[in-house]
Amino acid sequence: MNATTGRPGKPVHLAVYDTLADWETGHATAHLARAGHEIRTVGPTTAPVRSTGGLRIQPDLALDDLRPEDSALLILPGADLWDTGDSQAPFARTARAFLDAGVPVAAICGATAGLAREGLLDDRDHTSAVSFYLAATGYAGGGRYVEADAVTDGALVTAGPTEPVAFAREILRLLGVYEGEVLDAWYRLFHDSDAAAYAVLEKAGAL
């Protein structure tokens, strides 16, 4: 937190690239922003990219200009490109630099395969779409695969493509946005449409 303003200091960086999966990071970025985190987009370059849904996104900065010490978190969404060549490898290498520096990384869907290829899941608990999806990368971390909606191990969050709310839950927990009963209520509201959770969040000023 910024000692002067009481608001989060360093921005959260969202990786953006062609074919990124629109639905996977919206809960996380929206609620981080509502909590005061600046969200900055990072592309391969500063040239516009298009999501799976056809949204045109103009990156705020290029990947080469991103430094771990300037960030609170790097979010890596899934994309078809993770499974169609080596174009995403620079993002996986950046994730390594972040984790080596102790800065959190959150990867979902195809991005988990990119981290597997980079060797970042060999010694960390993790999850993904299904275990054999990651096994196909030839990585050595199969024994650390966890059948769960989302997994946090230290500074790394992973999730599969059908779990955007659980992915966001782990990110919100990791960055201290919500915790305990409030975090549980947030998840129940957005994952289960539990109307009773609304009252808990309203009382906590979390809406």
mmCIF file of C-alpha atoms in Angstrom:
data_model
loop_
_atom_site.group_PDB
_atom_site.id
_atom_site.type_symbol
_atom_site.label_atom_id
_atom_site.label_comp_id
_atom_site.label_asym_id
_atom_site.label_seq_id
_atom_site.Cartn_x
_atom_site.Cartn_y
_atom_site.Cartn_z
ATOM 1 C CA MET A 1 0.000 0.000 0.000
ATOM 2 C CA ASN A 2 1.081 3.561 -0.611
ATOM 3 C CA ALA A 3 1.798 5.092 2.794
ATOM 4 C CA THR A 4 0.539 8.497 1.675
ATOM 5 C CA THR A 5 -2.691 7.603 -0.089
ATOM 6 C CA GLY A 6 -3.552 4.292 1.562
ATOM 7 C CA ARG A 7 -4.092 2.831 -1.907
ATOM 8 C CA PRO A 8 -2.171 0.056 -3.657
ATOM 9 C CA GLY A 9 1.093 1.357 -5.059
ATOM 10 C CA LYS A 10 2.586 -0.598 -7.946
ATOM 11 C CA PRO A 11 0.304 -1.480 -10.872
ATOM 12 C CA VAL A 12 -0.914 -4.935 -11.809
ATOM 13 C CA HIS A 13 0.211 -5.915 -15.302
ATOM 14 C CA LEU A 14 -2.108 -7.863 -17.588
ATOM 15 C CA ALA A 15 -0.426 -9.576 -20.531
ATOM 16 C CA VAL A 16 -2.308 -9.100 -23.796
ATOM 17 C CA TYR A 17 -1.685 -10.854 -27.088
ATOM 18 C CA ASP A 18 -3.594 -12.046 -30.119
ATOM 19 C CA THR A 19 -6.218 -14.752 -29.362
ATOM 20 C CA LEU A 20 -6.217 -14.059 -25.614
ATOM 21 C CA ALA A 21 -9.249 -15.582 -23.895
ATOM 22 C CA ASP A 22 -11.511 -12.653 -22.997
ATOM 23 C CA TRP A 23 -13.460 -14.436 -20.242
ATOM 24 C CA GLU A 24 -10.534 -15.590 -18.113
ATOM 25 C CA THR A 25 -9.293 -12.437 -16.391
ATOM 26 C CA GLY A 26 -12.240 -10.036 -16.229
ATOM 27 C CA HIS A 27 -13.287 -10.829 -12.673
ATOM 28 C CA ALA A 28 -9.734 -10.385 -11.436
ATOM 29 C CA THR A 29 -8.926 -7.140 -13.200
ATOM 30 C CA ALA A 30 -12.312 -5.530 -12.539
ATOM 31 C CA HIS A 31 -12.219 -6.160 -8.807
ATOM 32 C CA LEU A 32 -8.551 -5.277 -8.484
ATOM 33 C CA ALA A 33 -9.317 -1.974 -10.195
ATOM 34 C CA ARG A 34 -12.292 -1.358 -7.898
ATOM 35 C CA ALA A 35 -9.940 -1.930 -4.955
ATOM 36 C CA GLY A 36 -7.632 0.774 -6.268
ATOM 37 C CA HIS A 37 -5.061 -1.175 -8.261
ATOM 38 C CA GLU A 38 -3.993 0.359 -11.538
ATOM 39 C CA ILE A 39 -4.227 -2.201 -14.352
ATOM 40 C CA ARG A 40 -1.685 -1.801 -17.148
ATOM 41 C CA THR A 41 -1.639 -3.959 -20.267
ATOM 42 C CA VAL A 42 1.583 -5.449 -21.627
ATOM 43 C CA GLY A 43 1.872 -6.671 -25.199
ATOM 44 C CA PRO A 44 4.643 -8.262 -27.248
ATOM 45 C CA THR A 45 5.087 -4.711 -28.546
ATOM 46 C CA THR A 46 2.877 -1.655 -28.270
ATOM 47 C CA ALA A 47 1.063 -2.644 -31.476
ATOM 48 C CA PRO A 48 -2.656 -3.435 -31.017
ATOM 49 C CA VAL A 49 -3.712 -7.044 -30.444
ATOM 50 C CA ARG A 50 -7.067 -8.793 -30.845
ATOM 51 C CA SER A 51 -8.681 -11.102 -28.337
ATOM 52 C CA THR A 52 -10.580 -14.287 -29.157
ATOM 53 C CA GLY A 53 -13.755 -12.195 -29.007
ATOM 54 C CA GLY A 54 -12.362 -9.709 -31.504
ATOM 55 C CA LEU A 55 -11.668 -6.909 -29.033
ATOM 56 C CA ARG A 56 -8.894 -4.595 -30.156
ATOM 57 C CA ILE A 57 -6.505 -3.840 -27.294
ATOM 58 C CA GLN A 58 -3.784 -1.201 -27.380
ATOM 59 C CA PRO A 59 -1.051 -2.294 -24.926
ATOM 60 C CA ASP A 60 0.182 0.296 -22.459
ATOM 61 C CA LEU A 61 3.741 -0.958 -22.773
ATOM 62 C CA ALA A 62 5.870 -3.552 -24.517
ATOM 63 C CA LEU A 63 7.084 -6.665 -22.750
ATOM 64 C CA ASP A 64 10.725 -5.613 -23.099
ATOM 65 C CA ASP A 65 9.947 -2.542 -20.985
ATOM 66 C CA LEU A 66 8.382 -4.465 -18.099
ATOM 67 C CA ARG A 67 10.462 -4.931 -14.951
ATOM 68 C CA PRO A 68 9.411 -7.011 -11.939
ATOM 69 C CA GLU A 69 10.343 -4.259 -9.511
ATOM 70 C CA ASP A 70 7.769 -1.982 -11.128
ATOM 71 C CA SER A 71 4.862 -4.404 -10.731
ATOM 72 C CA ALA A 72 2.618 -5.879 -8.055
ATOM 73 C CA LEU A 73 1.565 -8.853 -10.192
ATOM 74 C CA LEU A 74 1.763 -10.255 -13.725
ATOM 75 C CA ILE A 75 -1.419 -11.899 -15.040
ATOM 76 C CA LEU A 76 -1.052 -14.276 -17.992
ATOM 77 C CA PRO A 77 -4.354 -15.195 -19.699
ATOM 78 C CA GLY A 78 -4.792 -18.168 -21.956
ATOM 79 C CA ALA A 79 -4.613 -17.818 -25.726
ATOM 80 C CA ASP A 80 -4.488 -20.110 -28.735
ATOM 81 C CA LEU A 81 -0.934 -18.891 -29.308
ATOM 82 C CA TRP A 82 0.323 -20.708 -26.218
ATOM 83 C CA ASP A 83 -0.191 -23.993 -28.080
ATOM 84 C CA THR A 84 0.816 -23.021 -31.612
ATOM 85 C CA GLY A 85 4.536 -22.289 -31.493
ATOM 86 C CA ASP A 86 7.075 -20.354 -29.464
ATOM 87 C CA SER A 87 5.710 -16.826 -29.815
ATOM 88 C CA GLN A 88 4.640 -16.747 -26.170
ATOM 89 C CA ALA A 89 7.967 -17.950 -24.763
ATOM 90 C CA PRO A 90 9.082 -14.381 -23.913
ATOM 91 C CA PHE A 91 6.084 -14.051 -21.591
ATOM 92 C CA ALA A 92 7.020 -17.296 -19.846
ATOM 93 C CA ARG A 93 10.587 -16.073 -19.439
ATOM 94 C CA THR A 94 9.255 -12.846 -17.966
ATOM 95 C CA ALA A 95 7.197 -14.907 -15.529
ATOM 96 C CA ARG A 96 10.432 -16.606 -14.443
ATOM 97 C CA ALA A 97 12.047 -13.202 -13.852
ATOM 98 C CA PHE A 98 9.039 -12.125 -11.779
ATOM 99 C CA LEU A 99 9.055 -15.251 -9.629
ATOM 100 C CA ASP A 100 12.818 -15.093 -9.180
ATOM 101 C CA ALA A 101 12.328 -11.525 -7.918
ATOM 102 C CA GLY A 102 9.534 -12.593 -5.559
ATOM 103 C CA VAL A 103 6.836 -10.795 -7.548
ATOM 104 C CA PRO A 104 3.597 -12.780 -8.010
ATOM 105 C CA VAL A 105 2.469 -14.340 -11.280
ATOM 106 C CA ALA A 106 -1.045 -15.613 -12.065
ATOM 107 C CA ALA A 107 -1.485 -17.906 -15.078
ATOM 108 C CA ILE A 108 -4.678 -19.451 -16.412
ATOM 109 C CA CYS A 109 -5.479 -21.949 -19.162
ATOM 110 C CA GLY A 110 -2.875 -22.061 -21.944
ATOM 111 C CA ALA A 111 -0.513 -19.837 -19.993
ATOM 112 C CA THR A 112 -0.013 -22.698 -17.548
ATOM 113 C CA ALA A 113 1.373 -24.786 -20.404
ATOM 114 C CA GLY A 114 3.775 -21.968 -21.208
ATOM 115 C CA LEU A 115 4.984 -21.964 -17.615
ATOM 116 C CA ALA A 116 5.301 -25.747 -17.712
ATOM 117 C CA ARG A 117 7.542 -25.542 -20.781
ATOM 118 C CA GLU A 118 9.633 -22.932 -18.970
ATOM 119 C CA GLY A 119 10.106 -25.335 -16.051
ATOM 120 C CA LEU A 120 8.247 -23.121 -13.593
ATOM 121 C CA LEU A 121 5.769 -25.819 -12.533
ATOM 122 C CA ASP A 122 8.287 -28.592 -11.894
ATOM 123 C CA ASP A 123 8.672 -27.694 -8.214
ATOM 124 C CA ARG A 124 5.437 -25.857 -7.450
ATOM 125 C CA ASP A 125 1.910 -27.070 -6.780
ATOM 126 C CA HIS A 126 -0.301 -26.087 -9.695
ATOM 127 C CA THR A 127 -3.385 -26.853 -11.742
ATOM 128 C CA SER A 128 -4.640 -26.303 -15.284
ATOM 129 C CA ALA A 129 -7.407 -27.503 -17.579
ATOM 130 C CA VAL A 130 -6.554 -31.207 -17.079
ATOM 131 C CA SER A 131 -3.375 -32.983 -16.045
ATOM 132 C CA PHE A 132 -2.725 -34.566 -19.447
ATOM 133 C CA TYR A 133 -2.795 -31.156 -21.098
ATOM 134 C CA LEU A 134 0.291 -30.189 -19.142
ATOM 135 C CA ALA A 135 1.788 -33.676 -19.440
ATOM 136 C CA ALA A 136 1.864 -33.168 -23.209
ATOM 137 C CA THR A 137 4.418 -30.390 -22.704
ATOM 138 C CA GLY A 138 6.930 -32.952 -21.429
ATOM 139 C CA TYR A 139 7.401 -31.078 -18.169
ATOM 140 C CA ALA A 140 8.688 -32.734 -15.001
ATOM 141 C CA GLY A 141 6.042 -31.417 -12.613
ATOM 142 C CA GLY A 142 3.269 -33.958 -13.001
ATOM 143 C CA GLY A 143 3.633 -35.021 -9.386
ATOM 144 C CA ARG A 144 2.778 -31.501 -8.236
ATOM 145 C CA TYR A 145 -0.450 -31.286 -10.261
ATOM 146 C CA VAL A 146 -3.501 -30.623 -8.048
ATOM 147 C CA GLU A 147 -7.098 -31.357 -9.027
ATOM 148 C CA ALA A 148 -8.584 -28.049 -7.861
ATOM 149 C CA ASP A 149 -10.375 -25.020 -9.274
ATOM 150 C CA ALA A 150 -7.318 -22.842 -8.674
ATOM 151 C CA VAL A 151 -4.041 -23.293 -6.808
ATOM 152 C CA THR A 152 -1.677 -20.867 -5.113
ATOM 153 C CA ASP A 153 1.865 -21.955 -4.281
ATOM 154 C CA GLY A 154 3.904 -19.109 -2.875
ATOM 155 C CA ALA A 155 3.814 -16.311 -5.427
ATOM 156 C CA LEU A 156 2.256 -18.383 -8.232
ATOM 157 C CA VAL A 157 -1.453 -18.753 -8.988
ATOM 158 C CA THR A 158 -2.701 -21.226 -11.607
ATOM 159 C CA ALA A 159 -6.170 -22.163 -12.845
ATOM 160 C CA GLY A 160 -7.969 -23.818 -15.729
ATOM 161 C CA PRO A 161 -10.033 -22.051 -18.411
ATOM 162 C CA THR A 162 -13.403 -22.742 -16.792
ATOM 163 C CA GLU A 163 -12.454 -21.182 -13.447
ATOM 164 C CA PRO A 164 -12.144 -17.398 -13.929
ATOM 165 C CA VAL A 165 -13.875 -16.697 -10.605
ATOM 166 C CA ALA A 166 -11.649 -19.060 -8.622
ATOM 167 C CA PHE A 167 -8.648 -17.586 -10.431
ATOM 168 C CA ALA A 168 -9.743 -14.118 -9.323
ATOM 169 C CA ARG A 169 -10.384 -15.370 -5.774
ATOM 170 C CA GLU A 170 -6.783 -16.527 -5.453
ATOM 171 C CA ILE A 171 -5.448 -13.259 -6.879
ATOM 172 C CA LEU A 172 -7.606 -11.177 -4.537
ATOM 173 C CA ARG A 173 -6.394 -13.274 -1.610
ATOM 174 C CA LEU A 174 -2.755 -13.065 -2.665
ATOM 175 C CA LEU A 175 -2.814 -9.276 -2.967
ATOM 176 C CA GLY A 176 -4.799 -8.858 0.242
ATOM 177 C CA VAL A 177 -7.835 -7.268 -1.395
ATOM 178 C CA TYR A 178 -10.282 -9.519 0.468
ATOM 179 C CA GLU A 179 -9.789 -12.235 3.051
ATOM 180 C CA GLY A 180 -11.676 -14.582 5.317
ATOM 181 C CA GLU A 181 -15.465 -14.266 5.357
ATOM 182 C CA VAL A 182 -15.455 -11.426 2.838
ATOM 183 C CA LEU A 183 -13.396 -13.363 0.305
ATOM 184 C CA ASP A 184 -15.612 -16.407 0.767
ATOM 185 C CA ALA A 185 -18.727 -14.268 0.257
ATOM 186 C CA TRP A 186 -17.232 -12.681 -2.849
ATOM 187 C CA TYR A 187 -16.626 -16.110 -4.346
ATOM 188 C CA ARG A 188 -20.086 -17.392 -3.433
ATOM 189 C CA LEU A 189 -21.733 -14.349 -4.986
ATOM 190 C CA PHE A 190 -19.904 -14.430 -8.302
ATOM 191 C CA HIS A 191 -19.487 -18.190 -8.661
ATOM 192 C CA ASP A 192 -22.695 -19.502 -7.108
ATOM 193 C CA SER A 193 -25.035 -16.486 -7.383
ATOM 194 C CA ASP A 194 -25.573 -16.797 -3.624
ATOM 195 C CA ALA A 195 -27.770 -13.832 -2.745
ATOM 196 C CA ALA A 196 -26.945 -14.175 0.959
ATOM 197 C CA ALA A 197 -23.327 -13.336 0.175
ATOM 198 C CA TYR A 198 -24.372 -9.891 -1.062
ATOM 199 C CA ALA A 199 -25.228 -8.728 2.445
ATOM 200 C CA VAL A 200 -21.807 -9.758 3.746
ATOM 201 C CA LEU A 201 -20.049 -7.824 1.006
ATOM 202 C CA GLU A 202 -22.287 -4.782 1.385
ATOM 203 C CA LYS A 203 -21.610 -4.675 5.134
ATOM 204 C CA ALA A 204 -17.875 -4.906 4.493
ATOM 205 C CA GLY A 205 -17.999 -2.165 1.866
ATOM 206 C CA ALA A 206 -16.699 -4.621 -0.727
ATOM 207 C CA LEU A 207 -19.203 -3.861 -3.500
#
